[in-house]
Amino acid sequence: SHRIILLCVLDRALDLKMKFASSTLLAVVAATLTPTAVVAWEETCTQFKEIYADGTELCEKMWADSFVVVDDSNSSAGAAYTMWFFDMMANPNEDVTRALHGNDVADNLDQCHLNYFHKETPSPEDEAMTECHPWKQKSCCNSQTVPSPQALNEAYGEGYQWDRCGPMTQACQRFFVMEACLYECEPAAGLYRKYNDSQKDVHPDYNEWQLHKMPIQKSFCDSWYTACYNDYFCGKGDFFECKAFYEEQKDDDDDKNVGLIVGVSVAGVVAVIGCLCAIYLISKERSGKPVFAPPEQAVST
């Protein structure tokens, strides 16, 4: 009776053999090829209000020493740039450059100086310049470089996204877009390049993209802090530190994933072999030539 039950089960299994084998193979391939997401670095995420004391700390800390905040409510504090404006025909940052660097520099600012996605010289952009539209008339960025918030967010690669801790409120994300537009498009930003050409062969950290202490209006930074107060950001609030920690965690997870993938692959191969053996045994059983048939002498007895 046990043999009859087993044969019934095997007969049913044979009808499903192709579907089962296909499903098993797909499962093995999926398990082997699907990358394991890097999530360990998200454990560092904290609300802005816990990371930064105020807008000044936000602007001066988020990009290391790229910006220095100036109290624009105090006329004696000096001039400072804004990261956003609305009149495409009159960039207020030009007057700031004039106040800080003189007429000669302001009137002859015909090089972008920064070198990442930047143009060599500032120039007008076409109608596609919608995201960073304030700089349309005179820009160091191409409209193709700054077409959307998503493009700006992903432009610098993994680990540099501002929403690494999850979706941000629209108000908070907008300030990150403004900062990115300033960096990519503002001609005066190149005046604050961290390393000059004379340091190219002597400074180990030389690059042509990093800013250093560009004066930014405190009122703008305070508004940014207010907009992002309850949103989340990574680590201690420094983009560069977050990127380094992301890479460290990614390398660790990659090492762990190698062992996991090998284990899953071996288990999958064993499962497929088992399926094929079962199909073979069932086929032989149904054809009347079972592999494990008792000896003829035992049958006749």
CSV table of C-alpha atoms in Angstrom, one decimal:
chain,number,residue,atom,x,y,z
A,1,SER,CA,0.0,0.0,0.0
A,2,HIS,CA,2.9,2.3,0.8
A,3,ARG,CA,4.3,1.6,-2.7
A,4,ILE,CA,1.0,2.5,-4.4
A,5,ILE,CA,0.7,5.8,-2.5
A,6,LEU,CA,4.3,6.6,-3.5
A,7,LEU,CA,3.6,5.9,-7.1
A,8,CYS,CA,0.5,8.1,-7.1
A,9,VAL,CA,2.6,10.9,-5.6
A,10,LEU,CA,5.3,10.4,-8.2
A,11,ASP,CA,2.8,10.3,-11.0
A,12,ARG,CA,1.4,13.6,-10.0
A,13,ALA,CA,4.9,15.0,-9.6
A,14,LEU,CA,5.8,14.0,-13.1
A,15,ASP,CA,2.9,16.1,-14.5
A,16,LEU,CA,4.4,19.1,-12.7
A,17,LYS,CA,8.0,18.4,-13.4
A,18,MET,CA,8.6,21.0,-16.0
A,19,LYS,CA,6.9,23.8,-14.0
A,20,PHE,CA,8.7,22.8,-10.9
A,21,ALA,CA,12.1,22.5,-12.6
A,22,SER,CA,11.6,25.9,-14.3
A,23,SER,CA,10.6,27.5,-11.0
A,24,THR,CA,13.6,26.1,-9.2
A,25,LEU,CA,16.0,27.3,-11.9
A,26,LEU,CA,14.5,30.8,-11.8
A,27,ALA,CA,14.7,30.9,-8.0
A,28,VAL,CA,18.4,29.9,-8.2
A,29,VAL,CA,19.2,32.5,-10.8
A,30,ALA,CA,17.3,35.2,-8.9
A,31,ALA,CA,18.9,34.4,-5.6
A,32,THR,CA,22.4,34.3,-7.2
A,33,LEU,CA,22.1,37.5,-9.3
A,34,THR,CA,20.0,39.8,-7.1
A,35,PRO,CA,22.4,42.1,-5.2
A,36,THR,CA,21.9,42.5,-1.5
A,37,ALA,CA,21.1,46.1,-0.7
A,38,VAL,CA,23.5,48.1,1.4
A,39,VAL,CA,21.5,49.3,4.3
A,40,ALA,CA,23.9,49.4,7.2
A,41,TRP,CA,24.9,53.0,6.6
A,42,GLU,CA,21.2,54.0,7.1
A,43,GLU,CA,21.6,53.3,10.8
A,44,THR,CA,23.4,56.7,11.1
A,45,CYS,CA,20.4,58.7,9.9
A,46,THR,CA,19.3,61.4,12.3
A,47,GLN,CA,16.9,64.4,12.1
A,48,PHE,CA,18.4,67.7,11.1
A,49,LYS,CA,17.4,69.2,14.4
A,50,GLU,CA,19.6,66.6,16.2
A,51,ILE,CA,22.6,67.1,13.9
A,52,TYR,CA,22.7,70.9,13.5
A,53,ALA,CA,22.2,73.6,16.1
A,54,ASP,CA,21.1,76.1,13.5
A,55,GLY,CA,21.3,77.2,9.9
A,56,THR,CA,24.8,78.4,10.3
A,57,GLU,CA,26.1,75.0,11.4
A,58,LEU,CA,24.1,73.3,8.6
A,59,CYS,CA,25.7,75.4,5.8
A,60,GLU,CA,29.2,75.3,7.3
A,61,LYS,CA,29.2,71.7,8.2
A,62,MET,CA,27.4,69.8,5.4
A,63,TRP,CA,30.1,70.4,2.8
A,64,ALA,CA,33.1,70.6,5.3
A,65,ASP,CA,34.5,74.1,4.8
A,66,SER,CA,32.9,74.9,1.4
A,67,PHE,CA,30.8,77.7,2.8
A,68,VAL,CA,31.2,80.3,5.6
A,69,VAL,CA,28.0,82.0,6.8
A,70,VAL,CA,27.7,85.8,7.0
A,71,ASP,CA,25.0,87.6,8.9
A,72,ASP,CA,23.3,89.5,6.2
A,73,SER,CA,21.1,91.3,8.7
A,74,ASN,CA,24.2,93.2,9.9
A,75,SER,CA,25.5,95.5,7.2
A,76,SER,CA,28.9,95.7,8.9
A,77,ALA,CA,29.4,91.9,8.6
A,78,GLY,CA,30.2,92.1,4.9
A,79,ALA,CA,28.6,90.9,1.7
A,80,ALA,CA,27.5,87.3,1.1
A,81,TYR,CA,26.1,85.3,-1.8
A,82,THR,CA,22.6,83.8,-2.0
A,83,MET,CA,22.0,80.4,-3.3
A,84,TRP,CA,18.8,81.4,-5.1
A,85,PHE,CA,17.1,84.4,-6.7
A,86,PHE,CA,14.3,85.0,-9.2
A,87,ASP,CA,15.3,87.8,-11.6
A,88,MET,CA,17.2,86.1,-14.4
A,89,MET,CA,18.2,89.5,-15.8
A,90,ALA,CA,19.9,90.6,-12.6
A,91,ASN,CA,21.9,88.1,-10.6
A,92,PRO,CA,22.4,89.7,-7.2
A,93,ASN,CA,25.6,87.7,-6.7
A,94,GLU,CA,27.3,89.9,-9.2
A,95,ASP,CA,27.1,92.9,-6.8
A,96,VAL,CA,28.4,90.6,-4.0
A,97,THR,CA,31.4,89.8,-6.2
A,98,ARG,CA,32.0,93.5,-6.9
A,99,ALA,CA,31.9,94.2,-3.2
A,100,LEU,CA,34.2,91.4,-2.2
A,101,HIS,CA,36.6,91.3,-5.1
A,102,GLY,CA,36.4,94.7,-6.8
A,103,ASN,CA,35.1,95.9,-10.1
A,104,ASP,CA,37.9,94.5,-12.2
A,105,VAL,CA,37.1,90.9,-11.1
A,106,ALA,CA,33.4,91.4,-11.3
A,107,ASP,CA,33.5,92.9,-14.8
A,108,ASN,CA,35.9,90.2,-16.1
A,109,LEU,CA,34.5,87.1,-14.6
A,110,ASP,CA,34.8,85.1,-17.9
A,111,GLN,CA,36.0,81.8,-16.5
A,112,CYS,CA,34.2,79.2,-14.5
A,113,HIS,CA,37.3,77.9,-12.7
A,114,LEU,CA,35.6,74.9,-11.2
A,115,ASN,CA,35.9,71.7,-13.2
A,116,TYR,CA,33.4,68.9,-12.6
A,117,PHE,CA,30.4,69.2,-15.0
A,118,HIS,CA,31.2,72.9,-15.5
A,119,LYS,CA,31.7,74.8,-18.7
A,120,GLU,CA,35.0,76.6,-19.2
A,121,THR,CA,33.3,80.0,-19.6
A,122,PRO,CA,29.9,81.2,-18.5
A,123,SER,CA,27.3,81.7,-21.2
A,124,PRO,CA,23.6,81.9,-21.7
A,125,GLU,CA,21.5,78.7,-21.8
A,126,ASP,CA,18.5,77.7,-23.9
A,127,GLU,CA,14.9,77.2,-23.0
A,128,ALA,CA,15.7,73.8,-21.5
A,129,MET,CA,17.3,75.6,-18.5
A,130,THR,CA,14.2,75.2,-16.2
A,131,GLU,CA,15.5,73.7,-13.0
A,132,CYS,CA,18.3,76.2,-12.4
A,133,HIS,CA,16.5,79.0,-14.3
A,134,PRO,CA,17.9,81.9,-12.3
A,135,TRP,CA,21.3,81.4,-14.1
A,136,LYS,CA,19.8,81.1,-17.6
A,137,GLN,CA,21.4,84.3,-18.9
A,138,LYS,CA,24.9,83.6,-17.6
A,139,SER,CA,25.7,80.1,-16.4
A,140,CYS,CA,28.6,77.8,-15.8
A,141,CYS,CA,26.4,74.8,-16.2
A,142,ASN,CA,24.8,73.2,-19.2
A,143,SER,CA,21.0,72.7,-19.1
A,144,GLN,CA,21.6,69.0,-19.8
A,145,THR,CA,23.5,68.7,-16.6
A,146,VAL,CA,20.8,70.2,-14.4
A,147,PRO,CA,17.5,69.0,-15.9
A,148,SER,CA,15.7,67.9,-12.8
A,149,PRO,CA,16.1,67.4,-9.0
A,150,GLN,CA,16.6,63.7,-9.6
A,151,ALA,CA,19.4,64.3,-12.0
A,152,LEU,CA,21.1,66.7,-9.6
A,153,ASN,CA,20.7,64.2,-6.7
A,154,GLU,CA,22.3,61.4,-8.7
A,155,ALA,CA,24.9,63.4,-10.5
A,156,TYR,CA,27.8,62.7,-8.1
A,157,GLY,CA,27.3,59.0,-7.6
A,158,GLU,CA,26.3,56.6,-4.9
A,159,GLY,CA,26.8,57.8,-1.4
A,160,TYR,CA,26.3,61.5,-2.3
A,161,GLN,CA,22.5,61.5,-2.6
A,162,TRP,CA,20.8,63.9,-0.2
A,163,ASP,CA,17.9,61.5,0.3
A,164,ARG,CA,20.0,58.6,1.5
A,165,CYS,CA,17.9,58.5,4.7
A,166,GLY,CA,14.6,58.3,2.8
A,167,PRO,CA,12.4,60.6,0.9
A,168,MET,CA,12.6,64.3,2.1
A,169,THR,CA,9.8,66.8,2.3
A,170,GLN,CA,9.5,68.8,-0.8
A,171,ALA,CA,10.4,72.0,1.1
A,172,CYS,CA,13.6,70.5,2.4
A,173,GLN,CA,14.6,68.9,-1.0
A,174,ARG,CA,14.2,72.3,-2.7
A,175,PHE,CA,17.1,73.8,-0.7
A,176,PHE,CA,19.4,71.0,-1.8
A,177,VAL,CA,18.4,71.7,-5.4
A,178,MET,CA,19.2,75.4,-4.9
A,179,GLU,CA,22.6,74.6,-3.5
A,180,ALA,CA,23.4,72.3,-6.4
A,181,CYS,CA,22.3,75.0,-8.8
A,182,LEU,CA,24.6,77.5,-7.1
A,183,TYR,CA,27.6,75.1,-7.3
A,184,GLU,CA,27.0,74.1,-10.9
A,185,CYS,CA,25.9,77.3,-12.4
A,186,GLU,CA,27.1,80.4,-10.4
A,187,PRO,CA,30.2,82.0,-12.1
A,188,ALA,CA,31.4,83.5,-8.8
A,189,ALA,CA,31.6,80.0,-7.2
A,190,GLY,CA,34.9,79.4,-9.0
A,191,LEU,CA,36.5,82.3,-7.2
A,192,TYR,CA,36.3,80.1,-4.1
A,193,ARG,CA,38.0,77.0,-5.5
A,194,LYS,CA,39.9,75.3,-2.7
A,195,TYR,CA,43.1,74.6,-4.6
A,196,ASN,CA,44.6,76.9,-7.2
A,197,ASP,CA,46.6,75.7,-10.2
A,198,SER,CA,50.0,76.3,-8.5
A,199,GLN,CA,49.1,73.5,-6.0
A,200,LYS,CA,48.5,70.8,-8.7
A,201,ASP,CA,51.8,69.0,-8.3
A,202,VAL,CA,52.4,69.7,-4.7
A,203,HIS,CA,49.2,69.2,-2.7
A,204,PRO,CA,48.1,65.5,-2.3
A,205,ASP,CA,44.4,66.4,-2.1
A,206,TYR,CA,44.5,68.7,-5.1
A,207,ASN,CA,41.3,68.9,-7.2
A,208,GLU,CA,39.5,71.4,-9.3
A,209,TRP,CA,36.0,70.9,-8.0
A,210,GLN,CA,36.0,71.6,-4.3
A,211,LEU,CA,34.9,75.0,-2.8
A,212,HIS,CA,36.5,76.7,0.2
A,213,LYS,CA,34.7,79.3,2.5
A,214,MET,CA,32.4,80.9,0.0
A,215,PRO,CA,30.4,83.5,1.9
A,216,ILE,CA,26.7,82.6,2.1
A,217,GLN,CA,23.8,84.6,3.6
A,218,LYS,CA,22.7,83.6,7.1
A,219,SER,CA,19.1,84.2,6.3
A,220,PHE,CA,19.2,81.6,3.5
A,221,CYS,CA,20.9,79.0,5.7
A,222,ASP,CA,18.3,79.7,8.5
A,223,SER,CA,15.5,79.1,6.1
A,224,TRP,CA,17.1,75.9,5.0
A,225,TYR,CA,17.3,74.7,8.6
A,226,THR,CA,13.7,75.5,9.2
A,227,ALA,CA,12.6,73.7,6.0
A,228,CYS,CA,14.5,70.5,7.0
A,229,TYR,CA,14.1,70.6,10.7
A,230,ASN,CA,12.3,67.3,11.0
A,231,ASP,CA,13.8,65.6,8.0
A,232,TYR,CA,16.7,63.1,8.2
A,233,PHE,CA,20.3,63.2,7.1
A,234,CYS,CA,23.2,60.9,7.6
A,235,GLY,CA,25.9,60.6,10.2
A,236,LYS,CA,27.2,63.8,11.7
A,237,GLY,CA,25.9,65.8,8.8
A,238,ASP,CA,29.0,66.0,6.6
A,239,PHE,CA,28.5,64.8,3.0
A,240,PHE,CA,32.1,63.7,2.6
A,241,GLU,CA,32.1,61.7,5.9
A,242,CYS,CA,28.9,60.1,4.9
A,243,LYS,CA,30.3,59.1,1.5
A,244,ALA,CA,33.4,57.6,3.2
A,245,PHE,CA,31.3,55.6,5.6
A,246,TYR,CA,29.0,54.5,2.8
A,247,GLU,CA,32.0,53.1,0.9
A,248,GLU,CA,33.3,51.4,4.0
A,249,GLN,CA,30.0,49.6,4.7
A,250,LYS,CA,29.6,48.8,1.0
A,251,ASP,CA,32.9,47.0,0.9
A,252,ASP,CA,32.1,45.0,4.1
A,253,ASP,CA,28.7,44.0,2.7
A,254,ASP,CA,30.2,43.0,-0.6
A,255,ASP,CA,32.6,40.6,1.2
A,256,LYS,CA,29.7,39.1,3.1
A,257,ASN,CA,27.6,38.8,0.0
A,258,VAL,CA,30.3,36.7,-1.8
A,259,GLY,CA,29.9,34.0,0.8
A,260,LEU,CA,26.1,34.3,0.7
A,261,ILE,CA,26.0,34.0,-3.1
A,262,VAL,CA,28.3,31.0,-3.1
A,263,GLY,CA,26.1,29.3,-0.5
A,264,VAL,CA,22.9,30.0,-2.3
A,265,SER,CA,24.4,28.9,-5.6
A,266,VAL,CA,25.5,25.5,-4.2
A,267,ALA,CA,22.2,24.9,-2.6
A,268,GLY,CA,20.4,25.8,-5.8
A,269,VAL,CA,22.6,23.4,-7.9
A,270,VAL,CA,21.9,20.6,-5.4
A,271,ALA,CA,18.2,21.3,-5.6
A,272,VAL,CA,18.2,21.2,-9.4
A,273,ILE,CA,20.1,18.0,-9.4
A,274,GLY,CA,17.6,16.5,-7.0
A,275,CYS,CA,14.7,17.6,-9.2
A,276,LEU,CA,16.3,16.0,-12.3
A,277,CYS,CA,17.0,12.8,-10.4
A,278,ALA,CA,13.4,12.7,-9.2
A,279,ILE,CA,12.1,13.3,-12.7
A,280,TYR,CA,14.3,10.5,-14.1
A,281,LEU,CA,13.1,8.0,-11.4
A,282,ILE,CA,9.5,8.9,-12.1
A,283,SER,CA,10.0,8.5,-15.8
A,284,LYS,CA,11.5,5.0,-15.4
A,285,GLU,CA,8.7,4.1,-13.0
A,286,ARG,CA,6.0,5.0,-15.4
A,287,SER,CA,7.7,3.2,-18.3
A,288,GLY,CA,7.6,0.0,-16.3
A,289,LYS,CA,11.3,-0.1,-15.8
A,290,PRO,CA,11.8,1.2,-12.3
A,291,VAL,CA,15.4,1.8,-11.3
A,292,PHE,CA,15.0,0.3,-7.9
A,293,ALA,CA,12.9,-2.7,-8.9
A,294,PRO,CA,13.5,-5.9,-6.8
A,295,PRO,CA,15.4,-8.8,-8.3
A,296,GLU,CA,13.4,-11.0,-10.6
A,297,GLN,CA,14.0,-14.0,-8.3
A,298,ALA,CA,12.6,-12.1,-5.3
A,299,VAL,CA,9.5,-11.1,-7.4
A,300,SER,CA,8.8,-14.7,-8.5
A,301,THR,CA,9.1,-15.8,-4.9
